[in-house]
mmCIF file of C-alpha atoms and ligand atoms in Angstrom:
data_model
loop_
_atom_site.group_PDB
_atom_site.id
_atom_site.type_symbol
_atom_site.label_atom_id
_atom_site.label_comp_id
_atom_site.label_asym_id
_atom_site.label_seq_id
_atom_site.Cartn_x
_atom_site.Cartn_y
_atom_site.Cartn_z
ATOM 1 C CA UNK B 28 0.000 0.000 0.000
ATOM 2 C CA UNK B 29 0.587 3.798 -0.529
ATOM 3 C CA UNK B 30 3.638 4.220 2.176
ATOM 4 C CA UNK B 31 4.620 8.027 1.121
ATOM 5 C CA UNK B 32 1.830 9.822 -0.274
ATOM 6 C CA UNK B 33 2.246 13.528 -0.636
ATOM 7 C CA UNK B 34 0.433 15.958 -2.555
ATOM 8 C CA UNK B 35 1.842 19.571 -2.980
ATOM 9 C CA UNK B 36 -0.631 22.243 -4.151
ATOM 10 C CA UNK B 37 -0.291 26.137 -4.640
ATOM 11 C CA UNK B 38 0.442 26.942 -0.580
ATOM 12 C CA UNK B 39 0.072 23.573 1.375
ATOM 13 C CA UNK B 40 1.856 20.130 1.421
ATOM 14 C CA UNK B 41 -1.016 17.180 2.019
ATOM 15 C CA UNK B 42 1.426 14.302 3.790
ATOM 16 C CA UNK B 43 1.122 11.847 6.433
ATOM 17 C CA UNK B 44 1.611 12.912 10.283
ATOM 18 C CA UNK B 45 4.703 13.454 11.798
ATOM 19 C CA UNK B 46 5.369 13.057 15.569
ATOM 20 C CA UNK B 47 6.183 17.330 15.232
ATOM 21 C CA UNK B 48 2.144 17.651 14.709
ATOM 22 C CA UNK B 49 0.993 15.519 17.805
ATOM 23 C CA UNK B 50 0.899 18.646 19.847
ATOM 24 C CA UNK B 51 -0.476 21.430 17.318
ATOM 25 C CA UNK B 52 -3.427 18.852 16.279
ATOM 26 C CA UNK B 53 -4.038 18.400 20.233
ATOM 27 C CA UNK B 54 -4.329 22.061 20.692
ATOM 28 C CA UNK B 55 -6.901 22.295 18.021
ATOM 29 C CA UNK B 56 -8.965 19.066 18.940
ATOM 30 C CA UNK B 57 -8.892 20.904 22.543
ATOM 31 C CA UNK B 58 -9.792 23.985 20.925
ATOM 32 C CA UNK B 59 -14.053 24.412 21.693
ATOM 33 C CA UNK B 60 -14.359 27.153 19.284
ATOM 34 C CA UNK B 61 -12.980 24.574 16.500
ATOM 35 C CA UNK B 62 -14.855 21.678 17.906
ATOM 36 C CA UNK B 63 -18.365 23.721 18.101
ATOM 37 C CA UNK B 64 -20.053 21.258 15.426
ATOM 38 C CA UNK B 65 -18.537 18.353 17.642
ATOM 39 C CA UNK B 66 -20.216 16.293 20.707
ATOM 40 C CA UNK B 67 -17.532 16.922 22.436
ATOM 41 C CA UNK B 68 -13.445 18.479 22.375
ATOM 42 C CA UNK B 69 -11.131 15.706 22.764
ATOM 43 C CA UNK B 70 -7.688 14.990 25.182
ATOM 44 C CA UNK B 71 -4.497 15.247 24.083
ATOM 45 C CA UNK B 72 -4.502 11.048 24.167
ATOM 46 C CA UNK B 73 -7.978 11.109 22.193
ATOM 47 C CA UNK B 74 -6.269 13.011 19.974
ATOM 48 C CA UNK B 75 -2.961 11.063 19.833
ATOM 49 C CA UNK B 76 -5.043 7.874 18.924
ATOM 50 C CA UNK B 77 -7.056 9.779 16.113
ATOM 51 C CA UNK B 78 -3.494 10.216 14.104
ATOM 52 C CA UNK B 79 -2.766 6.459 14.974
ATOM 53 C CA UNK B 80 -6.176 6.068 13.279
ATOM 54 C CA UNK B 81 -5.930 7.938 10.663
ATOM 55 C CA UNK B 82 -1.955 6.382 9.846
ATOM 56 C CA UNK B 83 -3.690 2.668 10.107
ATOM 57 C CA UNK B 84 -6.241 3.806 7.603
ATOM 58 C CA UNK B 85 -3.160 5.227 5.351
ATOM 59 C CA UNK B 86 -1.616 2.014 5.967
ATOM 60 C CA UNK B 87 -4.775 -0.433 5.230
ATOM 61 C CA UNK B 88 -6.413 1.605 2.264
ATOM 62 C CA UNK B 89 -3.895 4.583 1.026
ATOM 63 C CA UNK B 90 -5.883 7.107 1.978
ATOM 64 C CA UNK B 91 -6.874 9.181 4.931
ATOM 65 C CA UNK B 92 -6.849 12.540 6.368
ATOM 66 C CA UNK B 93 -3.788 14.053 5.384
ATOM 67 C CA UNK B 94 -1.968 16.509 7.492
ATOM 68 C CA UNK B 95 -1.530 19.848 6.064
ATOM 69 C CA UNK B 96 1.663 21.738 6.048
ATOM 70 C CA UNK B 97 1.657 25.277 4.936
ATOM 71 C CA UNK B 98 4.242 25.473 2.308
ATOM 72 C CA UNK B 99 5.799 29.171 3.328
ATOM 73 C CA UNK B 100 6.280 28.633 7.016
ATOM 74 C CA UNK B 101 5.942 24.932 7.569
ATOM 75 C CA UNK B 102 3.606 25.699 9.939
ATOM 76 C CA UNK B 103 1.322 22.482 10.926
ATOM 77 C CA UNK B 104 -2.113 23.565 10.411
ATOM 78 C CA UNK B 105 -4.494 21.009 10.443
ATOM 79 C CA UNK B 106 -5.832 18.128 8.171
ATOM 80 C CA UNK B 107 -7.835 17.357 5.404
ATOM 81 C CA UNK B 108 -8.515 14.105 3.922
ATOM 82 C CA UNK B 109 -10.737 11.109 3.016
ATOM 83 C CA UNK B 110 -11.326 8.496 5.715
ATOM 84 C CA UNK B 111 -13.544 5.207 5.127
ATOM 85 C CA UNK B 112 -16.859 5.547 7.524
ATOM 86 C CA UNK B 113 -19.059 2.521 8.063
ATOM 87 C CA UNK B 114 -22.108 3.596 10.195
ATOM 88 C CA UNK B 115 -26.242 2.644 10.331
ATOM 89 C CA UNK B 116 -26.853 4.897 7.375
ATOM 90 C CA UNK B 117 -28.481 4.082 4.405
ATOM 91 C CA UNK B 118 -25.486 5.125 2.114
ATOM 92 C CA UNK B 119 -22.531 3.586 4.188
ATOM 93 C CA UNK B 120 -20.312 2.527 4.041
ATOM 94 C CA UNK B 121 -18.351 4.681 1.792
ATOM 95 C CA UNK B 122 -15.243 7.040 1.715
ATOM 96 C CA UNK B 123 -16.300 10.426 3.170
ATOM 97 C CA UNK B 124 -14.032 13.299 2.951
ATOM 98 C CA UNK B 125 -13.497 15.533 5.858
ATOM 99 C CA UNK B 126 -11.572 18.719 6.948
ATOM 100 C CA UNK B 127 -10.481 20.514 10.570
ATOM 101 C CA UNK B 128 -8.091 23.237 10.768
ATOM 102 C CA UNK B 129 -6.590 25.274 13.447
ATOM 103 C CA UNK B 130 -8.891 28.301 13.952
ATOM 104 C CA UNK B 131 -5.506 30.713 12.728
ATOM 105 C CA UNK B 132 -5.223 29.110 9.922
ATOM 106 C CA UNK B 133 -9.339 29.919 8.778
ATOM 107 C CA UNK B 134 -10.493 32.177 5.850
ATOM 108 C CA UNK B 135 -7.615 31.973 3.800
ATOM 109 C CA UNK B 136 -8.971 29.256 1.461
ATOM 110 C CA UNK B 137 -6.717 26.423 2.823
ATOM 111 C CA UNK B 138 -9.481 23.816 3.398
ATOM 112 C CA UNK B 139 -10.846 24.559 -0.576
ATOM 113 C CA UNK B 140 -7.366 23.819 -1.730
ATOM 114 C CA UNK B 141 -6.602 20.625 0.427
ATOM 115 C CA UNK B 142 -10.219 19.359 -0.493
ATOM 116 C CA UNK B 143 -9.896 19.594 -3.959
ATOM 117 C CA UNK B 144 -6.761 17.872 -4.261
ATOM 118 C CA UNK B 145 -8.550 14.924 -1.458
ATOM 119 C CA UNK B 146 -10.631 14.496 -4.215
ATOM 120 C CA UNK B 147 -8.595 14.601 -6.694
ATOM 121 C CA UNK B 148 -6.439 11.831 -5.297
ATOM 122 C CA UNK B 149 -9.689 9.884 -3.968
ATOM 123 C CA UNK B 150 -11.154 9.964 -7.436
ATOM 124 C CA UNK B 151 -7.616 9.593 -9.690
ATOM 125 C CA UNK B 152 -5.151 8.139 -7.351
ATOM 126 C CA UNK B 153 -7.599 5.556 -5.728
ATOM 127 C CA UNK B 154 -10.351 4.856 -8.052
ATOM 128 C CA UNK B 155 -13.377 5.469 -6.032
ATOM 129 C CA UNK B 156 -16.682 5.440 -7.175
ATOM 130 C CA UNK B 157 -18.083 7.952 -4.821
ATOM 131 C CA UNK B 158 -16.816 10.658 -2.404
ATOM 132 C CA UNK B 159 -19.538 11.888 0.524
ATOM 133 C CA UNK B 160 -19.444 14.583 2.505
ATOM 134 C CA UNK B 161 -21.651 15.044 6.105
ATOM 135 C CA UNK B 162 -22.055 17.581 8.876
ATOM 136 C CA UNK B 163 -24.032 18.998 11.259
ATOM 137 C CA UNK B 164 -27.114 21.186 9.678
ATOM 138 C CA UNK B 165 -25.479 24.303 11.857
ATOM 139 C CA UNK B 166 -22.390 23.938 10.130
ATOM 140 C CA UNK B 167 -22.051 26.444 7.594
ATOM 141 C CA UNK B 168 -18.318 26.857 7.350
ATOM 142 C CA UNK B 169 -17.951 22.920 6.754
ATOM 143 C CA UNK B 170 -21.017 23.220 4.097
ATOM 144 C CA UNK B 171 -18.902 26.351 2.065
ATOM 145 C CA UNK B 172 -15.961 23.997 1.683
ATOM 146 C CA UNK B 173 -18.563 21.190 -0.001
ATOM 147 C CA UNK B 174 -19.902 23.889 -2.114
ATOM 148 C CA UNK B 175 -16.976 25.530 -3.259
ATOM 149 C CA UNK B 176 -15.289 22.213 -4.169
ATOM 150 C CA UNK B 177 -18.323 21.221 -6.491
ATOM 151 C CA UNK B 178 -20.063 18.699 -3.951
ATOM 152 C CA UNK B 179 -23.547 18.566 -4.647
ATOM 153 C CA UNK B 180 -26.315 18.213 -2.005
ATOM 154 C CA UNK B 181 -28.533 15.132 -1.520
ATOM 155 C CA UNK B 182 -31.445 16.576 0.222
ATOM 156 C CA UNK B 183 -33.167 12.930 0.572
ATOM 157 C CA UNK B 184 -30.167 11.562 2.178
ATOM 158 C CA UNK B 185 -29.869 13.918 5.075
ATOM 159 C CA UNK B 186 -30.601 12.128 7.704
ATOM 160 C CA UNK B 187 -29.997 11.813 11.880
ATOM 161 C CA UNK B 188 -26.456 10.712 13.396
ATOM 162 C CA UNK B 189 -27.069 7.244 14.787
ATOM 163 C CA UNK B 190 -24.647 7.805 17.351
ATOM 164 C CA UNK B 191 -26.014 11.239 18.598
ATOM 165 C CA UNK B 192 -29.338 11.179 20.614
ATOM 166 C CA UNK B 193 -32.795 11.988 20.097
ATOM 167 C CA UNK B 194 -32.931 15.629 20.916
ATOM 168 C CA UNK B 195 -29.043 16.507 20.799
ATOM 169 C CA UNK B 196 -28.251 19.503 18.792
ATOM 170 C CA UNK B 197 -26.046 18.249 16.940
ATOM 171 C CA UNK B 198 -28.069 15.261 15.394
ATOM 172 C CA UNK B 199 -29.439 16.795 12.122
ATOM 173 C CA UNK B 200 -26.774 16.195 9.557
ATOM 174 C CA UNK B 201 -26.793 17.265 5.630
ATOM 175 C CA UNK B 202 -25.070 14.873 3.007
ATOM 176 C CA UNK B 203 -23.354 15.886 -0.074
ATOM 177 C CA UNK B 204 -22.309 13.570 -2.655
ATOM 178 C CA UNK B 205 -19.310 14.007 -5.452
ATOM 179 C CA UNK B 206 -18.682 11.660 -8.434
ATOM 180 C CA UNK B 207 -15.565 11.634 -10.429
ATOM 181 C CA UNK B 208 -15.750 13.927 -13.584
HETATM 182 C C1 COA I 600 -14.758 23.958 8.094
HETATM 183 C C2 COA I 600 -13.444 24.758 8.041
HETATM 184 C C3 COA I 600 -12.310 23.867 7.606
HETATM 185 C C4 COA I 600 -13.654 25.889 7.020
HETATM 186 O O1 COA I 600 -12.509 26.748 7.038
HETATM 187 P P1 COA I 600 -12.496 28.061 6.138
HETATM 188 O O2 COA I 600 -11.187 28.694 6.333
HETATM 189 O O3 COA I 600 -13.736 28.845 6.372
HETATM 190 O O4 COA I 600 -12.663 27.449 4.687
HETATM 191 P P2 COA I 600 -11.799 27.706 3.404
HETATM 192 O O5 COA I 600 -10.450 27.167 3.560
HETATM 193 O O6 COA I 600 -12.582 27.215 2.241
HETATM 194 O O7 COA I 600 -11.678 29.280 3.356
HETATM 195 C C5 COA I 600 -12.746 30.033 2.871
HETATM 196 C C6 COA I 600 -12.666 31.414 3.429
HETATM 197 O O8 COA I 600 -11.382 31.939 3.146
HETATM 198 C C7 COA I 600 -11.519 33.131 2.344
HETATM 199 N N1 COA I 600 -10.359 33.147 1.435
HETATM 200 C C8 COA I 600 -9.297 33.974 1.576
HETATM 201 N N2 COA I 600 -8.388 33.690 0.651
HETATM 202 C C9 COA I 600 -8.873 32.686 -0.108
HETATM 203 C C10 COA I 600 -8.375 31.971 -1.215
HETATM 204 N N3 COA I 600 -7.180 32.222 -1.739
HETATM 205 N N4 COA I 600 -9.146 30.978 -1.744
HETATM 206 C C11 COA I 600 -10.357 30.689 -1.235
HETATM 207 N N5 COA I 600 -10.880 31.353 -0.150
HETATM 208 C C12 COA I 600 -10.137 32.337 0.405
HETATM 209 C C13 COA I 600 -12.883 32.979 1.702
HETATM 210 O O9 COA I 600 -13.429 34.241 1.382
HETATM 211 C C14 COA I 600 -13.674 32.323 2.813
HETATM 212 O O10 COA I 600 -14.042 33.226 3.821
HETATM 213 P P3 COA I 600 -15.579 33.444 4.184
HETATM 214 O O11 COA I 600 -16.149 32.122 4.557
HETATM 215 O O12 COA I 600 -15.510 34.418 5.312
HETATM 216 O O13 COA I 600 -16.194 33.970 2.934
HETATM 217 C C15 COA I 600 -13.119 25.385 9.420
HETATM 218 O O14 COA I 600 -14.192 26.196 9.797
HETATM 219 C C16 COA I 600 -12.883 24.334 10.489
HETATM 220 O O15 COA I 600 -11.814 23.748 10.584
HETATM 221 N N6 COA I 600 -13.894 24.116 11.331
HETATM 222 C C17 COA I 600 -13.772 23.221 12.467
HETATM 223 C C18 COA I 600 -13.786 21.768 12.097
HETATM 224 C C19 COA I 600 -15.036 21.364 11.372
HETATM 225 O O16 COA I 600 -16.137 21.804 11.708
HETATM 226 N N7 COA I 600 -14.852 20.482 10.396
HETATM 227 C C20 COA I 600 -15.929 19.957 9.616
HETATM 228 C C21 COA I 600 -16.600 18.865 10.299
HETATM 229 S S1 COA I 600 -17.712 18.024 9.226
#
């Protein structure tokens, strides 16, 4: 499998995690102003076993959230990626793609430019079908990013996080869908 993927675009470099980005990506996972759309913030060790996650999924499938590197400063500033998601939902499981960046590091287009090359390399690189993208309703930020990359809304498959429940804010979720060109 896909051992040293990288993907270098206008301003970022898209590459798997280095120990260096443990910390930074615990900040932000700690960070409740990044984690509003979230159930919860995480721990620095919640955190620590999302990247060994994420690396397994690398390791098992060649793809997975990649860690983004601003190319200028080399500044770690977040990740963007595809991860596989298997969940009670009537179109999983499936490769969604999926972004969270350092709160800095927001409204300067970096999660457009990372997402478009995800699915670049998720449609090009590794042959899938079908790309989805999910979030809470009250996400709007997360929503732009689906938009702006050409994701397309599937009103009749938004649908209620099974592991959220009844009543949690959260719960209501909006799917887009993206097919190779
Ligand atoms: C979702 C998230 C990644 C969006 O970040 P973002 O910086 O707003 O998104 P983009 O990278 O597409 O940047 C777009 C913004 O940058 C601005 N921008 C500046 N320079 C730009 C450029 N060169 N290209 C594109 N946009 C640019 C745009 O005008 C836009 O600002 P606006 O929304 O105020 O109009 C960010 O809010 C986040 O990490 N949230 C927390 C985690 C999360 O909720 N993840 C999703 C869970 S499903």
């Amino acid at each position: 499998m896909v051992k040293s993927v990288e993907i270098a675009t206008d301003r970022l470099i898209m590459r798997r995690w280095k120990l260096s980005d443990l910390k930074p990506f615990a900040a932000l996972n700690a960070d409740p102003v990044v984690m509003e759309h979230f159930p919860s913030t995480l721990s620095s060790e919640e955190s620590d076993a999302l990247v060994d996650r994420i690396e397994a999924g690398f390791d098992e499938r060649g793809y997975g959230w990649f860690a983004l590197e601003r190319r200028d400063t080399g500044e770690f500033i977040g990740c963007t990626g595809l991860i596989y998601a298997d969940f009670d939902v009537p179109f999983l499981p499936g490769v969604e793609i999926g972004w969270r960046l350092a709160a800095g590091a927001w409204g300067h287009g970096f999660a457009t430019e990372a997402a478009g090359a995800a699915l670049w390399y998720g449609f090009e690189q590794c042959k899938l079908d079908e790309i989805f993208s999910f979030t809470a309703v009250g996400n709007r930020p997360s929503q732009r990013v689906m938009q702006r990359i050409g994701m397309v809304r599937d009103r009749a498959g938004d649908f209620d996080h099974p592991k959220l429940e009844e009543g949690h804010p959260l719960r209501r979720h909006v799917l887009y869908r993206a097919q190779p060109s």
